[in-house]
CSV table of N, CA and C in Angstrom, one decimal:
chain,number,residue,atom,x,y,z
A,143,MET,N,0.7,-29.5,-18.3
A,143,MET,CA,1.5,-30.5,-19.3
A,143,MET,C,2.6,-30.6,-18.6
A,144,LYS,N,3.3,-29.5,-18.3
A,144,LYS,CA,4.3,-28.7,-17.3
A,144,LYS,C,4.7,-30.1,-15.9
A,145,ASP,N,3.0,-31.0,-15.7
A,145,ASP,CA,2.9,-31.4,-14.4
A,145,ASP,C,3.7,-33.0,-14.6
A,146,LYS,N,3.4,-33.3,-16.0
A,146,LYS,CA,3.6,-34.4,-16.4
A,146,LYS,C,5.0,-35.3,-17.2
A,147,ASN,N,5.6,-33.9,-17.3
A,147,ASN,CA,6.8,-33.9,-17.1
A,147,ASN,C,7.9,-34.0,-16.1
A,148,ILE,N,7.4,-33.0,-14.9
A,148,ILE,CA,7.9,-33.5,-13.6
A,148,ILE,C,7.6,-34.9,-13.1
A,149,ASN,N,6.0,-35.7,-13.6
A,149,ASN,CA,5.7,-36.6,-12.6
A,149,ASN,C,7.4,-37.5,-13.7
A,150,ASN,N,7.1,-37.8,-15.1
A,150,ASN,CA,8.2,-38.5,-15.6
A,150,ASN,C,9.6,-37.9,-15.2
A,151,ASP,N,10.4,-37.1,-14.5
A,151,ASP,CA,11.3,-37.4,-14.3
A,151,ASP,C,11.5,-37.5,-12.6
A,152,ILE,N,10.4,-37.3,-11.7
A,152,ILE,CA,10.7,-38.0,-10.6
A,152,ILE,C,10.4,-39.6,-10.4
A,153,LEU,N,9.6,-40.4,-11.0
A,153,LEU,CA,9.5,-41.5,-12.3
A,153,LEU,C,11.5,-42.2,-12.2
A,154,LYS,N,11.6,-41.1,-13.0
A,154,LYS,CA,13.1,-42.3,-14.1
A,154,LYS,C,14.7,-41.4,-12.5
A,155,ASN,N,14.7,-40.6,-11.6
A,155,ASN,CA,14.8,-40.8,-10.6
A,155,ASN,C,15.2,-41.9,-9.5
A,156,LEU,N,13.7,-41.8,-9.8
A,156,LEU,CA,13.1,-43.8,-8.5
A,156,LEU,C,13.6,-44.6,-8.9
A,157,ASN,N,13.4,-44.8,-10.4
A,157,ASN,CA,14.4,-46.0,-10.6
A,157,ASN,C,15.5,-45.5,-10.5
A,158,TYR,N,16.5,-44.9,-10.7
A,158,TYR,CA,17.9,-44.8,-10.7
A,158,TYR,C,18.3,-44.7,-9.3
A,159,LYS,N,17.7,-44.6,-7.9
A,159,LYS,CA,17.9,-44.1,-7.0
A,159,LYS,C,17.7,-46.1,-6.7
A,160,TRP,N,16.6,-47.0,-6.9
A,160,TRP,CA,16.4,-48.0,-6.4
A,160,TRP,C,17.8,-48.8,-7.1
A,161,LEU,N,18.6,-49.1,-8.2
A,161,LEU,CA,19.7,-49.6,-8.6
A,161,LEU,C,20.7,-49.0,-8.3
A,162,ILE,N,20.6,-48.0,-7.7
A,162,ILE,CA,21.8,-46.9,-6.6
A,162,ILE,C,21.9,-48.3,-5.4
A,163,SER,N,20.2,-47.5,-4.8
A,163,SER,CA,20.7,-49.3,-3.5
A,163,SER,C,20.9,-50.5,-3.7
A,164,CYS,N,20.6,-50.7,-5.0
A,164,CYS,CA,21.4,-52.3,-4.9
A,164,CYS,C,23.2,-52.6,-4.8
A,165,GLY,N,23.9,-51.4,-5.1
A,165,GLY,CA,25.1,-51.9,-4.4
A,165,GLY,C,24.9,-51.3,-2.9
A,166,ALA,N,24.3,-50.9,-2.1
A,166,ALA,CA,24.4,-51.4,-0.7
A,166,ALA,C,23.9,-52.7,-0.2
A,167,ILE,N,22.6,-52.6,-0.4
A,167,ILE,CA,22.4,-54.1,-0.5
A,167,ILE,C,22.9,-55.6,-0.8
A,168,ALA,N,23.9,-55.3,-2.5
A,168,ALA,CA,24.9,-56.3,-2.5
A,168,ALA,C,25.7,-56.2,-1.7
A,169,SER,N,26.1,-54.8,-1.0
A,169,SER,CA,27.0,-55.4,0.1
A,169,SER,C,26.5,-55.7,1.2
A,170,PHE,N,25.6,-55.6,1.6
A,170,PHE,CA,25.2,-56.4,3.0
A,170,PHE,C,24.8,-57.7,2.7
A,171,ILE,N,24.0,-58.2,1.6
A,171,ILE,CA,24.2,-59.5,1.5
A,171,ILE,C,25.0,-60.5,1.2
A,172,PHE,N,26.5,-60.0,0.3
A,172,PHE,CA,27.5,-60.8,1.0
A,172,PHE,C,28.1,-60.8,1.7
A,173,THR,N,28.2,-59.3,2.5
A,173,THR,CA,29.1,-59.4,4.6
A,173,THR,C,28.1,-60.8,5.5
A,174,PHE,N,26.9,-60.5,5.3
A,174,PHE,CA,26.4,-61.2,6.2
A,174,PHE,C,26.0,-63.2,5.9
A,175,SER,N,25.8,-62.8,4.5
A,175,SER,CA,25.8,-64.6,4.1
A,175,SER,C,27.0,-65.3,4.5
A,176,TRP,N,28.6,-64.5,4.5
A,176,TRP,CA,29.8,-65.4,4.7
A,176,TRP,C,30.0,-65.2,6.4
A,177,ILE,N,29.4,-64.7,6.7
A,177,ILE,CA,29.3,-64.6,7.9
A,177,ILE,C,28.7,-65.9,8.5
A,178,ILE,N,27.2,-65.8,8.1
A,178,ILE,CA,27.4,-66.5,8.8
A,178,ILE,C,27.3,-68.5,8.7
A,179,GLN,N,27.9,-68.1,7.0
A,179,GLN,CA,27.8,-69.5,7.2
A,179,GLN,C,29.3,-70.0,7.7
A,180,GLY,N,30.3,-68.8,7.9
A,180,GLY,CA,31.2,-69.3,7.7
A,180,GLY,C,31.4,-69.8,10.0
A,181,ILE,N,30.5,-68.9,10.4
A,181,ILE,CA,29.9,-69.3,12.1
A,181,ILE,C,29.3,-70.8,11.7
A,182,PHE,N,28.7,-71.9,10.7
A,182,PHE,CA,27.8,-72.7,10.7
A,182,PHE,C,28.7,-74.0,10.0
A,183,LYS,N,30.0,-73.6,9.2
A,183,LYS,CA,30.4,-74.3,8.5
A,183,LYS,C,31.3,-75.2,9.2
A,184,TYR,N,31.9,-76.4,9.7
A,184,TYR,CA,32.7,-76.9,10.1
A,184,TYR,C,33.9,-77.2,9.4
A,185,SER,N,35.1,-76.7,10.9
A,185,SER,CA,36.2,-76.1,10.4
A,185,SER,C,36.8,-75.4,9.0
A,186,TYR,N,35.9,-74.1,8.8
A,186,TYR,CA,35.6,-73.3,8.1
A,186,TYR,C,36.6,-72.4,9.2
A,187,ASN,N,37.7,-71.2,8.4
A,187,ASN,CA,38.5,-70.8,9.1
A,187,ASN,C,38.6,-69.4,8.5
A,188,SER,N,38.5,-68.1,8.8
A,188,SER,CA,38.2,-67.0,7.8
A,188,SER,C,39.4,-66.3,7.5
A,189,LEU,N,40.5,-66.3,8.6
A,189,LEU,CA,41.7,-66.4,8.4
A,189,LEU,C,42.2,-67.0,7.3
A,190,SER,N,42.2,-68.2,7.0
A,190,SER,CA,43.3,-68.8,6.5
A,190,SER,C,42.4,-69.3,4.8
A,191,MET,N,41.1,-69.1,5.2
A,191,MET,CA,40.7,-69.8,4.1
A,191,MET,C,39.8,-68.7,3.4
A,192,SER,N,39.7,-68.8,1.9
A,192,SER,CA,39.1,-67.8,1.1
A,192,SER,C,37.1,-68.1,0.8
A,193,ILE,N,36.9,-67.2,1.3
A,193,ILE,CA,34.9,-66.9,0.8
A,193,ILE,C,34.8,-68.2,0.0
A,194,SER,N,35.8,-68.4,-1.0
A,194,SER,CA,35.1,-69.4,-2.1
A,194,SER,C,35.1,-70.1,-1.1
A,195,SER,N,35.6,-70.8,-0.4
A,195,SER,CA,35.9,-72.5,0.4
A,195,SER,C,34.3,-72.4,0.9
A,196,LEU,N,33.2,-71.5,0.9
A,196,LEU,CA,32.2,-71.6,1.9
A,196,LEU,C,31.7,-72.4,0.6
A,197,ALA,N,31.8,-72.4,-0.5
A,197,ALA,CA,30.8,-73.5,-1.9
A,197,ALA,C,31.5,-74.7,-2.0
A,198,ILE,N,31.9,-75.1,-0.8
A,198,ILE,CA,32.7,-76.3,-1.6
A,198,ILE,C,31.4,-77.4,0.0
A,199,GLY,N,30.9,-78.2,-0.4
A,199,GLY,CA,30.5,-79.0,0.8
A,199,GLY,C,28.6,-79.3,-0.1
A,200,SER,N,27.6,-79.6,1.1
A,200,SER,CA,26.3,-79.8,0.6
A,200,SER,C,25.8,-78.6,0.9
A,201,PHE,N,26.1,-77.4,1.3
A,201,PHE,CA,25.7,-76.6,1.6
A,201,PHE,C,25.9,-74.9,1.0
A,202,GLY,N,26.8,-75.5,-0.2
A,202,GLY,CA,27.8,-74.5,-1.1
A,202,GLY,C,27.2,-74.0,-1.8
A,203,TRP,N,25.6,-74.4,-2.2
A,203,TRP,CA,24.7,-73.5,-3.1
A,203,TRP,C,24.3,-72.1,-2.9
A,204,ILE,N,24.9,-71.9,-1.2
A,204,ILE,CA,24.1,-70.9,-1.0
A,204,ILE,C,25.0,-69.8,-1.0
A,205,GLN,N,26.9,-70.0,-0.9
A,205,GLN,CA,27.7,-69.2,-1.6
A,205,GLN,C,27.6,-68.9,-3.0
A,206,SER,N,27.4,-70.1,-3.5
A,206,SER,CA,27.4,-70.0,-5.1
A,206,SER,C,25.6,-68.8,-5.4
A,207,PHE,N,25.2,-68.7,-4.9
A,207,PHE,CA,23.8,-68.3,-4.7
A,207,PHE,C,24.3,-66.7,-4.5
A,208,THR,N,25.1,-66.4,-3.2
A,208,THR,CA,24.8,-65.4,-2.9
A,208,THR,C,26.1,-65.0,-3.9
A,209,PHE,N,27.2,-65.7,-4.3
A,209,PHE,CA,28.3,-64.6,-5.0
A,209,PHE,C,27.1,-64.1,-6.8
A,210,ILE,N,26.2,-64.9,-7.6
A,210,ILE,CA,25.7,-64.9,-8.2
A,210,ILE,C,24.3,-63.3,-7.9
A,211,LEU,N,23.6,-63.4,-7.3
A,211,LEU,CA,22.8,-62.6,-6.5
A,211,LEU,C,23.9,-61.0,-6.5
A,212,THR,N,25.4,-61.1,-6.0
A,212,THR,CA,25.5,-59.8,-5.7
A,212,THR,C,26.0,-59.5,-6.4
A,213,GLY,N,26.4,-60.5,-7.3
A,213,GLY,CA,27.2,-60.5,-9.1
A,213,GLY,C,26.1,-59.0,-9.8
A,214,VAL,N,24.9,-59.4,-9.3
A,214,VAL,CA,23.7,-59.5,-10.6
A,214,VAL,C,23.1,-58.1,-9.9
A,215,LEU,N,23.1,-57.7,-8.6
A,215,LEU,CA,23.3,-56.3,-7.7
A,215,LEU,C,24.4,-55.8,-8.0
A,216,LEU,N,25.1,-55.7,-8.5
A,216,LEU,CA,26.8,-55.1,-8.7
A,216,LEU,C,26.4,-54.3,-10.1
A,217,VAL,N,25.7,-55.7,-10.6
A,217,VAL,CA,26.0,-54.8,-12.0
A,217,VAL,C,24.8,-53.7,-12.6
A,218,LEU,N,23.9,-54.0,-11.9
A,218,LEU,CA,22.6,-53.4,-12.0
A,218,LEU,C,23.2,-52.1,-11.3
A,219,PHE,N,23.9,-51.5,-10.0
A,219,PHE,CA,24.6,-50.9,-9.5
A,219,PHE,C,25.0,-49.8,-10.4
A,220,ALA,N,26.3,-50.7,-11.1
A,220,ALA,CA,26.5,-50.0,-12.3
A,220,ALA,C,26.0,-49.2,-13.0
A,221,PHE,N,24.4,-49.6,-13.7
A,221,PHE,CA,23.6,-49.6,-14.7
A,221,PHE,C,23.2,-48.2,-13.8
A,222,GLY,N,22.8,-48.2,-12.7
A,222,GLY,CA,21.9,-46.9,-12.6
A,222,GLY,C,22.3,-46.5,-12.2
A,223,PHE,N,24.4,-46.1,-11.6
A,223,PHE,CA,24.8,-45.3,-11.0
A,223,PHE,C,25.5,-44.7,-12.5
A,224,PHE,N,25.8,-45.2,-13.4
A,224,PHE,CA,26.1,-44.7,-15.2
A,224,PHE,C,24.6,-43.6,-15.5
A,225,LYS,N,23.8,-44.3,-15.4
A,225,LYS,CA,22.7,-42.8,-15.8
A,225,LYS,C,22.0,-42.1,-14.9
A,226,LEU,N,22.3,-42.4,-13.3
A,226,LEU,CA,22.1,-41.1,-12.3
A,226,LEU,C,23.3,-40.2,-13.0
A,227,SER,N,24.5,-40.3,-12.9
A,227,SER,CA,25.6,-39.6,-13.2
A,227,SER,C,25.3,-38.7,-14.2
A,228,LYS,N,25.1,-39.6,-15.5
A,228,LYS,CA,25.0,-38.7,-16.5
A,228,LYS,C,23.8,-37.3,-17.0
A,229,MET,N,23.3,-37.8,-16.1
A,229,MET,CA,21.6,-37.2,-15.6
A,229,MET,C,22.0,-34.8,-14.8
A,230,ARG,N,22.9,-36.2,-13.9
A,230,ARG,CA,23.5,-34.8,-13.0
A,230,ARG,C,24.4,-34.3,-12.6
A,231,PHE,N,25.2,-35.5,-12.9
A,231,PHE,CA,27.0,-35.6,-12.9
A,231,PHE,C,27.5,-35.3,-13.8
A,232,ASN,N,28.1,-34.5,-14.6
A,232,ASN,CA,28.9,-34.8,-15.6
A,232,ASN,C,30.9,-35.3,-15.5
A,233,GLN,N,31.2,-35.0,-14.5
A,233,GLN,CA,32.6,-35.1,-14.1
A,233,GLN,C,33.0,-36.5,-13.6
A,234,ILE,N,32.1,-37.6,-13.6
A,234,ILE,CA,32.7,-38.9,-13.1
A,234,ILE,C,33.4,-39.8,-14.0
A,235,SER,N,34.5,-40.3,-13.5
A,235,SER,CA,34.7,-41.2,-15.0
A,235,SER,C,34.2,-42.4,-15.6
A,236,LYS,N,34.1,-42.6,-16.9
A,236,LYS,CA,33.0,-43.2,-17.3
A,236,LYS,C,33.9,-45.0,-16.9
A,237,TRP,N,35.2,-44.9,-16.2
A,237,TRP,CA,36.2,-45.7,-15.6
A,237,TRP,C,35.3,-46.8,-14.9
A,238,ALA,N,34.9,-45.6,-13.4
A,238,ALA,CA,34.2,-46.0,-12.6
A,238,ALA,C,32.7,-47.2,-12.9
A,239,TYR,N,32.3,-46.5,-13.6
A,239,TYR,CA,31.1,-47.8,-13.9
A,239,TYR,C,31.7,-49.0,-14.5
A,240,ILE,N,33.2,-49.1,-15.3
A,240,ILE,CA,33.2,-50.0,-15.9
A,240,ILE,C,33.9,-51.2,-15.1
A,241,PHE,N,34.3,-50.6,-13.7
A,241,PHE,CA,35.4,-51.2,-13.1
A,241,PHE,C,34.2,-52.2,-12.3
A,242,ILE,N,32.8,-51.4,-11.6
A,242,ILE,CA,32.0,-52.0,-11.4
A,242,ILE,C,31.5,-53.6,-11.5
A,243,PHE,N,31.2,-53.1,-13.3
A,243,PHE,CA,30.4,-54.0,-13.9
A,243,PHE,C,31.2,-55.3,-13.8
A,244,ILE,N,32.9,-54.8,-13.8
A,244,ILE,CA,33.4,-56.4,-13.8
A,244,ILE,C,33.6,-56.0,-12.8
A,245,CYS,N,33.7,-56.0,-11.9
A,245,CYS,CA,33.3,-56.6,-10.3
A,245,CYS,C,32.4,-57.6,-10.5
A,246,GLY,N,30.8,-57.3,-10.9
A,246,GLY,CA,30.0,-58.2,-11.0
A,246,GLY,C,29.7,-59.2,-11.8
A,247,LEU,N,30.7,-59.0,-12.9
A,247,LEU,CA,30.6,-59.8,-14.1
A,247,LEU,C,31.7,-60.8,-13.3
A,248,GLY,N,32.3,-60.4,-12.6
A,248,GLY,CA,34.4,-61.3,-11.5
A,248,GLY,C,33.2,-62.7,-11.1
A,249,LEU,N,32.0,-61.6,-9.8
A,249,LEU,CA,31.8,-62.5,-8.6
A,249,LEU,C,29.8,-63.4,-9.4
A,250,ILE,N,28.9,-63.2,-10.6
A,250,ILE,CA,28.6,-64.2,-11.7
A,250,ILE,C,29.5,-65.0,-11.7
A,251,GLY,N,30.6,-64.7,-12.5
A,251,GLY,CA,31.4,-66.1,-12.9
A,251,GLY,C,31.4,-66.8,-11.9
A,252,ALA,N,32.3,-66.7,-10.9
A,252,ALA,CA,32.6,-67.1,-9.3
A,252,ALA,C,31.4,-68.2,-9.0
A,253,GLY,N,30.5,-67.6,-8.8
A,253,GLY,CA,29.7,-68.0,-8.3
A,253,GLY,C,28.7,-69.5,-9.3
A,254,CYS,N,29.0,-69.3,-10.9
A,254,CYS,CA,28.9,-70.4,-11.5
A,254,CYS,C,30.0,-71.3,-11.4
A,255,PHE,N,30.9,-71.0,-11.1
A,255,PHE,CA,32.2,-72.3,-10.7
A,255,PHE,C,32.5,-72.3,-9.5
A,256,THR,N,32.3,-74.0,-9.0
A,256,THR,CA,33.1,-74.4,-7.5
A,256,THR,C,34.5,-74.4,-7.3
A,257,THR,N,35.1,-74.0,-6.0
A,257,THR,CA,36.4,-73.7,-6.5
A,257,THR,C,37.1,-74.8,-6.1
A,258,GLY,N,38.5,-75.6,-5.8
A,258,GLY,CA,38.6,-76.5,-5.5
A,258,GLY,C,39.2,-76.8,-4.1
A,259,TYR,N,40.6,-77.4,-4.2
A,259,TYR,CA,41.5,-78.2,-3.3
A,259,TYR,C,41.8,-76.3,-2.8
A,260,ILE,N,41.8,-76.1,-1.4
A,260,ILE,CA,41.8,-74.8,-0.8
A,260,ILE,C,42.5,-75.2,0.7
A,261,ASN,N,43.4,-74.8,1.7
A,261,ASN,CA,44.0,-74.9,2.0
A,261,ASN,C,43.8,-75.9,3.2
A,262,GLY,N,43.9,-77.0,2.7
A,262,GLY,CA,43.1,-78.2,3.7
A,262,GLY,C,42.0,-78.5,3.0
A,263,TYR,N,41.0,-77.7,2.6
A,263,TYR,CA,39.8,-77.9,3.5
A,263,TYR,C,38.5,-78.3,2.4
A,264,SER,N,39.1,-78.9,1.8
A,264,SER,CA,38.8,-80.1,0.7
A,264,SER,C,39.8,-81.7,0.1
A,265,THR,N,39.6,-82.3,-0.8
A,265,THR,CA,40.5,-83.2,-1.1
A,265,THR,C,42.0,-83.0,-2.1
A,266,PRO,N,42.4,-83.2,-2.0
A,266,PRO,CA,43.6,-83.3,-3.0
A,266,PRO,C,43.4,-83.8,-4.4
A,267,GLU,N,42.5,-85.0,-4.4
A,267,GLU,CA,42.2,-85.8,-5.4
A,267,GLU,C,41.3,-85.3,-5.8
A,268,MET,N,41.4,-84.4,-6.7
A,268,MET,CA,39.9,-83.8,-7.9
A,268,MET,C,39.8,-84.3,-8.9
A,269,LEU,N,38.6,-84.6,-9.8
A,269,LEU,CA,38.7,-84.8,-11.2
A,269,LEU,C,39.0,-83.1,-11.7
A,270,SER,N,39.4,-84.1,-13.6
A,270,SER,CA,39.8,-82.9,-14.1
A,270,SER,C,38.3,-82.1,-14.7
A,271,ASN,N,37.4,-82.7,-14.0
A,271,ASN,CA,36.0,-81.6,-15.0
A,271,ASN,C,36.2,-79.9,-13.4
A,272,GLU,N,36.7,-81.2,-12.0
A,272,GLU,CA,36.4,-80.2,-10.8
A,272,GLU,C,37.6,-79.2,-10.4
A,273,TYR,N,38.9,-79.7,-11.7
A,273,TYR,CA,39.9,-78.7,-11.7
A,273,TYR,C,39.3,-77.9,-12.6
A,274,LEU,N,38.8,-78.1,-13.4
A,274,LEU,CA,38.7,-77.3,-14.4
A,274,LEU,C,37.7,-75.9,-13.5
A,275,ARG,N,36.5,-76.0,-13.0
A,275,ARG,CA,35.8,-75.3,-12.6
A,275,ARG,C,36.8,-74.6,-11.4
A,276,SER,N,37.7,-75.3,-10.9
A,276,SER,CA,38.5,-74.7,-9.7
A,276,SER,C,39.0,-73.3,-10.5
A,277,ILE,N,39.7,-74.0,-11.5
A,277,ILE,CA,40.5,-72.9,-12.0
A,277,ILE,C,39.9,-71.7,-13.0
A,278,LEU,N,38.8,-71.8,-13.1
A,278,LEU,CA,37.4,-71.0,-13.7
A,278,LEU,C,36.6,-70.4,-13.0
A,279,ASN,N,36.8,-70.7,-11.4
A,279,ASN,CA,36.8,-69.8,-10.1
A,279,ASN,C,37.6,-69.1,-9.6
A,280,GLN,N,38.8,-68.9,-9.9
A,280,GLN,CA,39.7,-68.5,-9.5
A,280,GLN,C,40.0,-67.1,-10.6
A,281,LEU,N,39.9,-67.8,-11.9
A,281,LEU,CA,40.0,-66.5,-13.1
A,281,LEU,C,38.6,-65.0,-12.7
A,282,PHE,N,37.6,-66.0,-12.4
A,282,PHE,CA,36.5,-65.0,-11.9
A,282,PHE,C,36.6,-63.8,-11.1
A,283,LEU,N,37.1,-65.1,-10.4
A,283,LEU,CA,38.2,-63.9,-9.0
A,283,LEU,C,39.2,-63.2,-9.0
A,284,THR,N,39.9,-63.7,-9.8
A,284,THR,CA,41.2,-62.3,-10.7
A,284,THR,C,40.0,-61.6,-11.5
A,285,ILE,N,39.2,-61.5,-12.2
A,285,ILE,CA,38.7,-60.6,-12.9
A,285,ILE,C,37.9,-59.5,-11.7
A,286,PHE,N,37.7,-59.9,-10.5
A,286,PHE,CA,36.6,-59.5,-9.8
A,286,PHE,C,37.7,-58.5,-9.0
A,287,SER,N,38.3,-59.2,-8.8
A,287,SER,CA,40.1,-58.4,-8.1
A,287,SER,C,40.3,-57.1,-8.4
A,288,LEU,N,40.5,-57.2,-10.1
A,288,LEU,CA,41.0,-56.5,-10.4
A,288,LEU,C,39.8,-55.4,-11.0
A,289,GLY,N,38.5,-55.3,-11.2
A,289,GLY,CA,37.8,-54.2,-10.9
A,289,GLY,C,37.7,-54.0,-10.1
């Protein structure tokens, strides 16, 4: 009976460790994606343009997908961090999980809405729905930054 409990504890820890590793995976995917896209995107300058501007154009769906995937991985990381710290570390503030969760939600939201005109990268004549999507994108990225 005791061996069965030990195996359940090991399995629970492995699940939480997998969720914790989502944080490292998220950072690697996000960084690798925007660097590679920036190399191949014509007229993109990482010093003067935001990463969101990579979502503009024909292959912009890649950056939008990267935002959403990274956000989901951060939410999973926050959940795993919360559960594992409750099992092992009682001194970690609950605000750490909340801020990581907010960052994940901000990236998911930013991935759902494409940014608009940024430093000459797209045309300044935007339709009203493009303007709204741009505002929502900036709002979610502000939420990400606050997290």
